[in-house]
Every structure is written in C-alpha cells, then in structure tokens.
C-alpha cells in the first residue's frame, strides 16, 4: 500500500515537472518573440490595393453610394483571406488554399455569409512574370473552391485590355451579380 502511494506521488511529481518544463519552454518562446519584435526595424505600412484594385474599389463604393439596389445587400471587403470566410474539416484539402486571398469579397448584410468573390487579373502585377504559371494555378484553385462552396466568382480583365475600365468594371460587376443572384434563386442557394 505504501509502495503504491509512493509510486503515485512520484508520478504526480513527474507530471508536475513536465508541466513546469512545458510552461518554461513556452515562456522562453514568448521572451524570444518579444526580443525579435524589439529588434525589428523598417516595418512600414503598405497599401492593401494596387492602383487598378483601388479603381475597382472606388467603382464598387460609388455604386453603393448611388443606391444601386444590387449592391445594397452586400458589404464590400477588400483583400480577404480564404481562411476568413471558408472552413473545411479535411486538413489536407484546407492547406491547399487557406492562405490564398481574394481581391474583394461581397458579404450578405443579413446573413454575414459570403455571396461572391471579385478577382482582378492585372497584367503581371501581383505575381510577376516569373510566377505567371503559378498564378494561373492559384486562380484556378480559387475559382474551383468558390464554386464548390457555392460562392459566386466574378473575374475582371486587366485594365489594359478594355477601353473604358470604370464602365467595364461597373457593367461586368452588375451583370455578374444579377447572374449569380438568379442562379442562386433558381437552385435554392
């Protein structure tokens, strides 16, 4: 009986030591992180939108201000990570796309659910010429993931490919929102 009690107490002591060691390692990591943060230099904010994306955002905002009924139902969110609006319990699949960002996300004001993604395909802007193939693959994955999630997907051509960019953006977005709304209505989405 005494041997069992001693064995039990030793086990409790070992468990306590393991917890204390774990807490000490955690505190060391925090102190290391704090030191790294203190040593950081030249951290400066940068714009979250490039010039063309800013133009698109301005068009979206002007449509809302003018009371366009199609956009009144939605909140416009620029530069949103997939992980902010999608969930997948299958970790292997999740890691394929969870760090991707979309240029704009329209969110239903009433339900707070994503309605559609707006992606702008500028000429080499974000990705650079060396990564064009990788960018095309990421764009294809984004589109397919949104499709599987029942989220609309609007693609905008590069500014250099159209004559009047703002008119093109306005017309394309309004037509696509109407198409997506109609599709969701027809299929009960």
PDB file of N, CA and C in Angstrom, residues 13-114:
ATOM      1  N   UNK A  13       4.528  13.963  -9.267  1.00  0.00           N
ATOM      2  CA  UNK A  13       5.684  14.880  -9.307  1.00  0.00           C
ATOM      3  C   UNK A  13       6.234  14.964 -10.732  1.00  0.00           C
ATOM      4  N   UNK A  14       6.351  13.816 -11.406  1.00  0.00           N
ATOM      5  CA  UNK A  14       6.849  13.816 -12.791  1.00  0.00           C
ATOM      6  C   UNK A  14       5.916  14.591 -13.718  1.00  0.00           C
ATOM      7  N   UNK A  15       4.608  14.405 -13.537  1.00  0.00           N
ATOM      8  CA  UNK A  15       3.642  15.153 -14.342  1.00  0.00           C
ATOM      9  C   UNK A  15       3.764  16.648 -14.070  1.00  0.00           C
ATOM     10  N   UNK A  16       3.940  17.013 -12.812  1.00  0.00           N
ATOM     11  CA  UNK A  16       4.108  18.419 -12.454  1.00  0.00           C
ATOM     12  C   UNK A  16       5.377  18.982 -13.095  1.00  0.00           C
ATOM     13  N   UNK A  17       6.476  18.197 -13.055  1.00  0.00           N
ATOM     14  CA  UNK A  17       7.740  18.635 -13.668  1.00  0.00           C
ATOM     15  C   UNK A  17       7.571  18.833 -15.177  1.00  0.00           C
ATOM     16  N   UNK A  18       6.848  17.908 -15.842  1.00  0.00           N
ATOM     17  CA  UNK A  18       6.616  18.031 -17.281  1.00  0.00           C
ATOM     18  C   UNK A  18       5.833  19.306 -17.599  1.00  0.00           C
ATOM     19  N   UNK A  19       4.806  19.572 -16.790  1.00  0.00           N
ATOM     20  CA  UNK A  19       4.022  20.792 -16.998  1.00  0.00           C
ATOM     21  C   UNK A  19       4.873  22.034 -16.758  1.00  0.00           C
ATOM     22  N   UNK A  20       5.701  21.990 -15.727  1.00  0.00           N
ATOM     23  CA  UNK A  20       6.571  23.128 -15.431  1.00  0.00           C
ATOM     24  C   UNK A  20       7.580  23.336 -16.560  1.00  0.00           C
ATOM     25  N   UNK A  21       8.146  22.241 -17.086  1.00  0.00           N
ATOM     26  CA  UNK A  21       9.084  22.341 -18.208  1.00  0.00           C
ATOM     27  C   UNK A  21       8.399  22.917 -19.442  1.00  0.00           C
ATOM     28  N   UNK A  22       7.189  22.449 -19.695  1.00  0.00           N
ATOM     29  CA  UNK A  22       6.436  22.949 -20.841  1.00  0.00           C
ATOM     30  C   UNK A  22       6.154  24.442 -20.682  1.00  0.00           C
ATOM     31  N   UNK A  23       5.764  24.848 -19.483  1.00  0.00           N
ATOM     32  CA  UNK A  23       5.493  26.270 -19.226  1.00  0.00           C
ATOM     33  C   UNK A  23       6.767  27.088 -19.381  1.00  0.00           C
ATOM     34  N   UNK A  24       7.878  26.549 -18.941  1.00  0.00           N
ATOM     35  CA  UNK A  24       9.155  27.260 -19.063  1.00  0.00           C
ATOM     36  C   UNK A  24       9.546  27.420 -20.534  1.00  0.00           C
ATOM     37  N   UNK A  25       9.371  26.350 -21.337  1.00  0.00           N
ATOM     38  CA  UNK A  25       9.668  26.442 -22.774  1.00  0.00           C
ATOM     39  C   UNK A  25       8.759  27.474 -23.447  1.00  0.00           C
ATOM     40  N   UNK A  26       7.500  27.497 -23.058  1.00  0.00           N
ATOM     41  CA  UNK A  26       6.556  28.456 -23.613  1.00  0.00           C
ATOM     42  C   UNK A  26       6.978  29.879 -23.261  1.00  0.00           C
ATOM     43  N   UNK A  27       7.347  30.101 -22.025  1.00  0.00           N
ATOM     44  CA  UNK A  27       7.787  31.436 -21.602  1.00  0.00           C
ATOM     45  C   UNK A  27       9.050  31.843 -22.357  1.00  0.00           C
ATOM     46  N   UNK A  28       9.945  30.896 -22.591  1.00  0.00           N
ATOM     47  CA  UNK A  28      11.159  31.196 -23.336  1.00  0.00           C
ATOM     48  C   UNK A  28      10.817  31.606 -24.768  1.00  0.00           C
ATOM     49  N   UNK A  29       9.871  30.899 -25.387  1.00  0.00           N
ATOM     50  CA  UNK A  29       9.441  31.264 -26.740  1.00  0.00           C
ATOM     51  C   UNK A  29       8.855  32.667 -26.768  1.00  0.00           C
ATOM     52  N   UNK A  30       8.049  32.997 -25.752  1.00  0.00           N
ATOM     53  CA  UNK A  30       7.482  34.342 -25.678  1.00  0.00           C
ATOM     54  C   UNK A  30       8.566  35.399 -25.525  1.00  0.00           C
ATOM     55  N   UNK A  31       9.549  35.116 -24.683  1.00  0.00           N
ATOM     56  CA  UNK A  31      10.643  36.078 -24.491  1.00  0.00           C
ATOM     57  C   UNK A  31      11.451  36.221 -25.778  1.00  0.00           C
ATOM     58  N   UNK A  32      11.689  35.090 -26.493  1.00  0.00           N
ATOM     59  CA  UNK A  32      12.405  35.156 -27.768  1.00  0.00           C
ATOM     60  C   UNK A  32      11.625  35.984 -28.782  1.00  0.00           C
ATOM     61  N   UNK A  33      10.315  35.761 -28.823  1.00  0.00           N
ATOM     62  CA  UNK A  33       9.465  36.519 -29.742  1.00  0.00           C
ATOM     63  C   UNK A  33       9.490  38.005 -29.399  1.00  0.00           C
ATOM     64  N   UNK A  34       9.398  38.308 -28.122  1.00  0.00           N
ATOM     65  CA  UNK A  34       9.448  39.705 -27.691  1.00  0.00           C
ATOM     66  C   UNK A  34      10.762  40.349 -28.120  1.00  0.00           C
ATOM     67  N   UNK A  35      11.859  39.611 -27.999  1.00  0.00           N
ATOM     68  CA  UNK A  35      13.169  40.132 -28.398  1.00  0.00           C
ATOM     69  C   UNK A  35      13.214  40.362 -29.907  1.00  0.00           C
ATOM     70  N   UNK A  36      12.672  39.423 -30.675  1.00  0.00           N
ATOM     71  CA  UNK A  36      12.642  39.584 -32.131  1.00  0.00           C
ATOM     72  C   UNK A  36      11.842  40.816 -32.519  1.00  0.00           C
ATOM     73  N   UNK A  37      10.715  41.016 -31.858  1.00  0.00           N
ATOM     74  CA  UNK A  37       9.878  42.180 -32.161  1.00  0.00           C
ATOM     75  C   UNK A  37      10.631  43.471 -31.834  1.00  0.00           C
ATOM     76  N   UNK A  38      11.329  43.497 -30.718  1.00  0.00           N
ATOM     77  CA  UNK A  38      12.092  44.689 -30.341  1.00  0.00           C
ATOM     78  C   UNK A  38      13.204  44.967 -31.337  1.00  0.00           C
ATOM     79  N   UNK A  39      13.761  43.915 -31.946  1.00  0.00           N
ATOM     80  CA  UNK A  39      14.865  44.084 -32.888  1.00  0.00           C
ATOM     81  C   UNK A  39      14.404  44.413 -34.304  1.00  0.00           C
ATOM     82  N   UNK A  40      13.112  44.320 -34.558  1.00  0.00           N
ATOM     83  CA  UNK A  40      12.607  44.609 -35.902  1.00  0.00           C
ATOM     84  C   UNK A  40      12.796  46.075 -36.239  1.00  0.00           C
ATOM     85  N   UNK A  41      13.165  46.309 -37.502  1.00  0.00           N
ATOM     86  CA  UNK A  41      13.330  47.672 -37.972  1.00  0.00           C
ATOM     87  C   UNK A  41      12.658  47.807 -39.325  1.00  0.00           C
ATOM     88  N   UNK A  42      12.396  49.003 -39.701  1.00  0.00           N
ATOM     89  CA  UNK A  42      11.855  49.309 -41.022  1.00  0.00           C
ATOM     90  C   UNK A  42      10.524  48.628 -41.324  1.00  0.00           C
ATOM     91  N   UNK A  43       9.692  48.477 -40.330  1.00  0.00           N
ATOM     92  CA  UNK A  43       8.349  47.972 -40.579  1.00  0.00           C
ATOM     93  C   UNK A  43       7.487  49.169 -40.954  1.00  0.00           C
ATOM     94  N   UNK A  44       6.976  49.117 -42.162  1.00  0.00           N
ATOM     95  CA  UNK A  44       6.173  50.249 -42.626  1.00  0.00           C
ATOM     96  C   UNK A  44       4.873  49.720 -43.239  1.00  0.00           C
ATOM     97  N   UNK A  45       3.803  50.460 -43.076  1.00  0.00           N
ATOM     98  CA  UNK A  45       2.550  50.034 -43.710  1.00  0.00           C
ATOM     99  C   UNK A  45       2.637  50.195 -45.219  1.00  0.00           C
ATOM    100  N   UNK A  46       1.898  49.346 -45.918  1.00  0.00           N
ATOM    101  CA  UNK A  46       1.846  49.455 -47.375  1.00  0.00           C
ATOM    102  C   UNK A  46       0.384  49.410 -47.799  1.00  0.00           C
ATOM    103  N   UNK A  47       0.079  49.918 -48.975  1.00  0.00           N
ATOM    104  CA  UNK A  47      -1.303  49.877 -49.453  1.00  0.00           C
ATOM    105  C   UNK A  47      -1.763  48.428 -49.622  1.00  0.00           C
ATOM    106  N   UNK A  48      -3.021  48.154 -49.282  1.00  0.00           N
ATOM    107  CA  UNK A  48      -3.512  46.789 -49.469  1.00  0.00           C
ATOM    108  C   UNK A  48      -4.057  46.576 -50.876  1.00  0.00           C
ATOM    109  N   UNK A  49      -4.229  47.650 -51.629  1.00  0.00           N
ATOM    110  CA  UNK A  49      -4.721  47.561 -53.000  1.00  0.00           C
ATOM    111  C   UNK A  49      -3.738  48.242 -53.941  1.00  0.00           C
ATOM    112  N   UNK A  50      -3.542  47.626 -55.125  1.00  0.00           N
ATOM    113  CA  UNK A  50      -2.736  48.317 -56.125  1.00  0.00           C
ATOM    114  C   UNK A  50      -3.623  49.363 -56.815  1.00  0.00           C
ATOM    115  N   UNK A  51      -3.079  50.106 -57.751  1.00  0.00           N
ATOM    116  CA  UNK A  51      -3.834  51.207 -58.369  1.00  0.00           C
ATOM    117  C   UNK A  51      -5.115  50.731 -59.048  1.00  0.00           C
ATOM    118  N   UNK A  52      -5.022  49.626 -59.804  1.00  0.00           N
ATOM    119  CA  UNK A  52      -6.207  49.128 -60.507  1.00  0.00           C
ATOM    120  C   UNK A  52      -7.250  48.610 -59.518  1.00  0.00           C
ATOM    121  N   UNK A  53      -6.818  47.911 -58.483  1.00  0.00           N
ATOM    122  CA  UNK A  53      -7.752  47.423 -57.462  1.00  0.00           C
ATOM    123  C   UNK A  53      -8.420  48.597 -56.749  1.00  0.00           C
ATOM    124  N   UNK A  54      -7.673  49.666 -56.543  1.00  0.00           N
ATOM    125  CA  UNK A  54      -8.260  50.858 -55.923  1.00  0.00           C
ATOM    126  C   UNK A  54      -9.343  51.450 -56.816  1.00  0.00           C
ATOM    127  N   UNK A  55      -9.107  51.435 -58.118  1.00  0.00           N
ATOM    128  CA  UNK A  55     -10.137  51.908 -59.054  1.00  0.00           C
ATOM    129  C   UNK A  55     -11.389  51.045 -58.968  1.00  0.00           C
ATOM    130  N   UNK A  56     -11.201  49.738 -58.916  1.00  0.00           N
ATOM    131  CA  UNK A  56     -12.342  48.818 -58.805  1.00  0.00           C
ATOM    132  C   UNK A  56     -13.099  49.090 -57.508  1.00  0.00           C
ATOM    133  N   UNK A  57     -12.366  49.244 -56.421  1.00  0.00           N
ATOM    134  CA  UNK A  57     -12.979  49.519 -55.120  1.00  0.00           C
ATOM    135  C   UNK A  57     -13.783  50.825 -55.176  1.00  0.00           C
ATOM    136  N   UNK A  58     -13.220  51.826 -55.832  1.00  0.00           N
ATOM    137  CA  UNK A  58     -13.926  53.111 -55.984  1.00  0.00           C
ATOM    138  C   UNK A  58     -15.226  52.940 -56.757  1.00  0.00           C
ATOM    139  N   UNK A  59     -15.201  52.126 -57.818  1.00  0.00           N
ATOM    140  CA  UNK A  59     -16.414  51.869 -58.590  1.00  0.00           C
ATOM    141  C   UNK A  59     -17.448  51.175 -57.711  1.00  0.00           C
ATOM    142  N   UNK A  60     -17.016  50.168 -56.957  1.00  0.00           N
ATOM    143  CA  UNK A  60     -17.939  49.454 -56.061  1.00  0.00           C
ATOM    144  C   UNK A  60     -18.565  50.413 -55.044  1.00  0.00           C
ATOM    145  N   UNK A  61     -17.732  51.242 -54.454  1.00  0.00           N
ATOM    146  CA  UNK A  61     -18.244  52.200 -53.459  1.00  0.00           C
ATOM    147  C   UNK A  61     -19.188  53.215 -54.089  1.00  0.00           C
ATOM    148  N   UNK A  62     -18.866  53.669 -55.294  1.00  0.00           N
ATOM    149  CA  UNK A  62     -19.744  54.649 -55.936  1.00  0.00           C
ATOM    150  C   UNK A  62     -21.090  54.023 -56.283  1.00  0.00           C
ATOM    151  N   UNK A  63     -21.091  52.750 -56.664  1.00  0.00           N
ATOM    152  CA  UNK A  63     -22.358  52.072 -56.936  1.00  0.00           C
ATOM    153  C   UNK A  63     -23.199  51.973 -55.661  1.00  0.00           C
ATOM    154  N   UNK A  64     -22.563  51.719 -54.550  1.00  0.00           N
ATOM    155  CA  UNK A  64     -23.288  51.659 -53.268  1.00  0.00           C
ATOM    156  C   UNK A  64     -23.829  53.038 -52.897  1.00  0.00           C
ATOM    157  N   UNK A  65     -22.981  54.074 -53.054  1.00  0.00           N
ATOM    158  CA  UNK A  65     -23.405  55.435 -52.706  1.00  0.00           C
ATOM    159  C   UNK A  65     -24.571  55.906 -53.567  1.00  0.00           C
ATOM    160  N   UNK A  66     -24.556  55.491 -54.825  1.00  0.00           N
ATOM    161  CA  UNK A  66     -25.629  55.904 -55.740  1.00  0.00           C
ATOM    162  C   UNK A  66     -26.901  55.107 -55.499  1.00  0.00           C
ATOM    163  N   UNK A  67     -26.846  54.186 -54.555  1.00  0.00           N
ATOM    164  CA  UNK A  67     -28.042  53.436 -54.190  1.00  0.00           C
ATOM    165  C   UNK A  67     -28.370  52.287 -55.125  1.00  0.00           C
ATOM    166  N   UNK A  68     -27.374  51.781 -55.851  1.00  0.00           N
ATOM    167  CA  UNK A  68     -27.644  50.643 -56.723  1.00  0.00           C
ATOM    168  C   UNK A  68     -28.194  49.495 -55.884  1.00  0.00           C
ATOM    169  N   UNK A  69     -29.390  49.062 -56.217  1.00  0.00           N
ATOM    170  CA  UNK A  69     -30.068  48.082 -55.367  1.00  0.00           C
ATOM    171  C   UNK A  69     -29.343  46.739 -55.328  1.00  0.00           C
ATOM    172  N   UNK A  70     -28.587  46.381 -56.346  1.00  0.00           N
ATOM    173  CA  UNK A  70     -27.870  45.113 -56.321  1.00  0.00           C
ATOM    174  C   UNK A  70     -26.776  45.103 -55.258  1.00  0.00           C
ATOM    175  N   UNK A  71     -26.107  46.205 -55.088  1.00  0.00           N
ATOM    176  CA  UNK A  71     -25.010  46.235 -54.112  1.00  0.00           C
ATOM    177  C   UNK A  71     -25.457  46.606 -52.698  1.00  0.00           C
ATOM    178  N   UNK A  72     -26.680  47.082 -52.541  1.00  0.00           N
ATOM    179  CA  UNK A  72     -27.140  47.496 -51.211  1.00  0.00           C
ATOM    180  C   UNK A  72     -27.234  46.335 -50.227  1.00  0.00           C
ATOM    181  N   UNK A  73     -27.356  45.125 -50.737  1.00  0.00           N
ATOM    182  CA  UNK A  73     -27.489  43.940 -49.876  1.00  0.00           C
ATOM    183  C   UNK A  73     -26.145  43.428 -49.371  1.00  0.00           C
ATOM    184  N   UNK A  74     -25.057  44.035 -49.848  1.00  0.00           N
ATOM    185  CA  UNK A  74     -23.741  43.457 -49.580  1.00  0.00           C
ATOM    186  C   UNK A  74     -22.768  44.445 -48.948  1.00  0.00           C
ATOM    187  N   UNK A  75     -21.879  43.900 -48.158  1.00  0.00           N
ATOM    188  CA  UNK A  75     -20.745  44.646 -47.629  1.00  0.00           C
ATOM    189  C   UNK A  75     -19.548  44.299 -48.509  1.00  0.00           C
ATOM    190  N   UNK A  76     -18.760  45.296 -48.865  1.00  0.00           N
ATOM    191  CA  UNK A  76     -17.593  45.100 -49.731  1.00  0.00           C
ATOM    192  C   UNK A  76     -16.349  44.980 -48.850  1.00  0.00           C
ATOM    193  N   UNK A  77     -15.664  43.865 -48.953  1.00  0.00           N
ATOM    194  CA  UNK A  77     -14.456  43.626 -48.147  1.00  0.00           C
ATOM    195  C   UNK A  77     -13.270  43.409 -49.082  1.00  0.00           C
ATOM    196  N   UNK A  78     -12.266  44.295 -49.047  1.00  0.00           N
ATOM    197  CA  UNK A  78     -11.086  44.089 -49.898  1.00  0.00           C
ATOM    198  C   UNK A  78     -10.052  43.194 -49.218  1.00  0.00           C
ATOM    199  N   UNK A  79      -9.315  42.451 -50.044  1.00  0.00           N
ATOM    200  CA  UNK A  79      -8.180  41.635 -49.601  1.00  0.00           C
ATOM    201  C   UNK A  79      -8.532  40.745 -48.401  1.00  0.00           C
ATOM    202  N   UNK A  80      -9.317  39.718 -48.665  1.00  0.00           N
ATOM    203  CA  UNK A  80      -9.779  38.823 -47.608  1.00  0.00           C
ATOM    204  C   UNK A  80      -9.162  37.438 -47.814  1.00  0.00           C
ATOM    205  N   UNK A  81      -8.632  36.866 -46.740  1.00  0.00           N
ATOM    206  CA  UNK A  81      -8.073  35.517 -46.801  1.00  0.00           C
ATOM    207  C   UNK A  81      -9.193  34.491 -46.869  1.00  0.00           C
ATOM    208  N   UNK A  82      -8.977  33.442 -47.628  1.00  0.00           N
ATOM    209  CA  UNK A  82      -9.942  32.352 -47.696  1.00  0.00           C
ATOM    210  C   UNK A  82     -10.260  31.827 -46.301  1.00  0.00           C
ATOM    211  N   UNK A  83      -9.277  31.796 -45.433  1.00  0.00           N
ATOM    212  CA  UNK A  83      -9.487  31.263 -44.079  1.00  0.00           C
ATOM    213  C   UNK A  83     -10.473  32.108 -43.279  1.00  0.00           C
ATOM    214  N   UNK A  84     -10.736  33.338 -43.720  1.00  0.00           N
ATOM    215  CA  UNK A  84     -11.690  34.200 -43.015  1.00  0.00           C
ATOM    216  C   UNK A  84     -13.136  33.876 -43.377  1.00  0.00           C
ATOM    217  N   UNK A  85     -13.359  33.244 -44.542  1.00  0.00           N
ATOM    218  CA  UNK A  85     -14.752  33.009 -44.940  1.00  0.00           C
ATOM    219  C   UNK A  85     -15.054  31.580 -45.386  1.00  0.00           C
ATOM    220  N   UNK A  86     -14.070  30.686 -45.306  1.00  0.00           N
ATOM    221  CA  UNK A  86     -14.299  29.280 -45.640  1.00  0.00           C
ATOM    222  C   UNK A  86     -13.768  28.383 -44.527  1.00  0.00           C
ATOM    223  N   UNK A  87     -14.438  27.262 -44.356  1.00  0.00           N
ATOM    224  CA  UNK A  87     -13.984  26.270 -43.382  1.00  0.00           C
ATOM    225  C   UNK A  87     -14.021  24.908 -44.058  1.00  0.00           C
ATOM    226  N   UNK A  88     -13.059  24.073 -43.728  1.00  0.00           N
ATOM    227  CA  UNK A  88     -13.016  22.717 -44.255  1.00  0.00           C
ATOM    228  C   UNK A  88     -12.391  21.835 -43.188  1.00  0.00           C
ATOM    229  N   UNK A  89     -13.100  20.811 -42.783  1.00  0.00           N
ATOM    230  CA  UNK A  89     -12.590  19.928 -41.732  1.00  0.00           C
ATOM    231  C   UNK A  89     -11.561  18.937 -42.247  1.00  0.00           C
ATOM    232  N   UNK A  90     -11.393  18.850 -43.545  1.00  0.00           N
ATOM    233  CA  UNK A  90     -10.392  17.967 -44.124  1.00  0.00           C
ATOM    234  C   UNK A  90      -9.085  18.750 -44.264  1.00  0.00           C
ATOM    235  N   UNK A  91      -8.206  18.566 -43.280  1.00  0.00           N
ATOM    236  CA  UNK A  91      -6.985  19.378 -43.192  1.00  0.00           C
ATOM    237  C   UNK A  91      -6.135  19.326 -44.452  1.00  0.00           C
ATOM    238  N   UNK A  92      -6.061  18.161 -45.096  1.00  0.00           N
ATOM    239  CA  UNK A  92      -5.225  18.048 -46.292  1.00  0.00           C
ATOM    240  C   UNK A  92      -5.714  19.019 -47.360  1.00  0.00           C
ATOM    241  N   UNK A  93      -7.026  19.056 -47.598  1.00  0.00           N
ATOM    242  CA  UNK A  93      -7.581  19.979 -48.589  1.00  0.00           C
ATOM    243  C   UNK A  93      -7.419  21.431 -48.153  1.00  0.00           C
ATOM    244  N   UNK A  94      -7.653  21.683 -46.884  1.00  0.00           N
ATOM    245  CA  UNK A  94      -7.630  23.035 -46.337  1.00  0.00           C
ATOM    246  C   UNK A  94      -6.299  23.731 -46.586  1.00  0.00           C
ATOM    247  N   UNK A  95      -5.208  22.997 -46.418  1.00  0.00           N
ATOM    248  CA  UNK A  95      -3.893  23.605 -46.568  1.00  0.00           C
ATOM    249  C   UNK A  95      -3.573  23.982 -48.013  1.00  0.00           C
ATOM    250  N   UNK A  96      -4.351  23.488 -48.952  1.00  0.00           N
ATOM    251  CA  UNK A  96      -4.128  23.830 -50.352  1.00  0.00           C
ATOM    252  C   UNK A  96      -4.459  25.299 -50.612  1.00  0.00           C
ATOM    253  N   UNK A  97      -5.460  25.826 -49.930  1.00  0.00           N
ATOM    254  CA  UNK A  97      -5.952  27.161 -50.282  1.00  0.00           C
ATOM    255  C   UNK A  97      -6.163  28.116 -49.107  1.00  0.00           C
ATOM    256  N   UNK A  98      -5.972  27.697 -47.876  1.00  0.00           N
ATOM    257  CA  UNK A  98      -6.360  28.564 -46.751  1.00  0.00           C
ATOM    258  C   UNK A  98      -5.576  29.867 -46.656  1.00  0.00           C
ATOM    259  N   UNK A  99      -4.416  29.966 -47.291  1.00  0.00           N
ATOM    260  CA  UNK A  99      -3.641  31.212 -47.227  1.00  0.00           C
ATOM    261  C   UNK A  99      -3.832  32.091 -48.452  1.00  0.00           C
ATOM    262  N   UNK A 100      -4.684  31.666 -49.371  1.00  0.00           N
ATOM    263  CA  UNK A 100      -4.990  32.493 -50.540  1.00  0.00           C
ATOM    264  C   UNK A 100      -5.847  33.677 -50.113  1.00  0.00           C
ATOM    265  N   UNK A 101      -5.719  34.751 -50.857  1.00  0.00           N
ATOM    266  CA  UNK A 101      -6.535  35.948 -50.643  1.00  0.00           C
ATOM    267  C   UNK A 101      -7.362  36.214 -51.891  1.00  0.00           C
ATOM    268  N   UNK A 102      -8.508  36.853 -51.686  1.00  0.00           N
ATOM    269  CA  UNK A 102      -9.299  37.324 -52.820  1.00  0.00           C
ATOM    270  C   UNK A 102      -9.202  38.838 -52.839  1.00  0.00           C
ATOM    271  N   UNK A 103      -9.351  39.414 -54.022  1.00  0.00           N
ATOM    272  CA  UNK A 103      -9.266  40.871 -54.141  1.00  0.00           C
ATOM    273  C   UNK A 103     -10.424  41.547 -53.408  1.00  0.00           C
ATOM    274  N   UNK A 104     -11.643  41.039 -53.655  1.00  0.00           N
ATOM    275  CA  UNK A 104     -12.825  41.595 -52.987  1.00  0.00           C
ATOM    276  C   UNK A 104     -13.786  40.462 -52.664  1.00  0.00           C
ATOM    277  N   UNK A 105     -14.458  40.610 -51.550  1.00  0.00           N
ATOM    278  CA  UNK A 105     -15.491  39.663 -51.151  1.00  0.00           C
ATOM    279  C   UNK A 105     -16.759  40.459 -50.868  1.00  0.00           C
ATOM    280  N   UNK A 106     -17.850  40.078 -51.512  1.00  0.00           N
ATOM    281  CA  UNK A 106     -19.136  40.680 -51.203  1.00  0.00           C
ATOM    282  C   UNK A 106     -19.823  39.760 -50.201  1.00  0.00           C
ATOM    283  N   UNK A 107     -20.212  40.348 -49.053  1.00  0.00           N
ATOM    284  CA  UNK A 107     -20.815  39.584 -47.967  1.00  0.00           C
ATOM    285  C   UNK A 107     -22.264  40.035 -47.795  1.00  0.00           C
ATOM    286  N   UNK A 108     -23.164  39.078 -47.701  1.00  0.00           N
ATOM    287  CA  UNK A 108     -24.584  39.371 -47.491  1.00  0.00           C
ATOM    288  C   UNK A 108     -24.745  40.065 -46.144  1.00  0.00           C
ATOM    289  N   UNK A 109     -25.346  41.261 -46.141  1.00  0.00           N
ATOM    290  CA  UNK A 109     -25.503  42.042 -44.905  1.00  0.00           C
ATOM    291  C   UNK A 109     -26.380  41.351 -43.878  1.00  0.00           C
ATOM    292  N   UNK A 110     -27.395  40.620 -44.329  1.00  0.00           N
ATOM    293  CA  UNK A 110     -28.328  39.994 -43.402  1.00  0.00           C
ATOM    294  C   UNK A 110     -27.773  38.726 -42.762  1.00  0.00           C
ATOM    295  N   UNK A 111     -27.068  37.915 -43.542  1.00  0.00           N
ATOM    296  CA  UNK A 111     -26.605  36.612 -43.042  1.00  0.00           C
ATOM    297  C   UNK A 111     -25.122  36.591 -42.688  1.00  0.00           C
ATOM    298  N   UNK A 112     -24.383  37.602 -43.111  1.00  0.00           N
ATOM    299  CA  UNK A 112     -22.924  37.661 -42.950  1.00  0.00           C
ATOM    300  C   UNK A 112     -22.205  36.537 -43.682  1.00  0.00           C
ATOM    301  N   UNK A 113     -22.876  35.922 -44.632  1.00  0.00           N
ATOM    302  CA  UNK A 113     -22.252  34.855 -45.422  1.00  0.00           C
ATOM    303  C   UNK A 113     -21.690  35.432 -46.711  1.00  0.00           C
ATOM    304  N   UNK A 114     -20.597  34.836 -47.191  1.00  0.00           N
ATOM    305  CA  UNK A 114     -20.023  35.312 -48.452  1.00  0.00           C
ATOM    306  C   UNK A 114     -20.981  35.074 -49.609  1.00  0.00           C
TER     307      UNK A 114
END
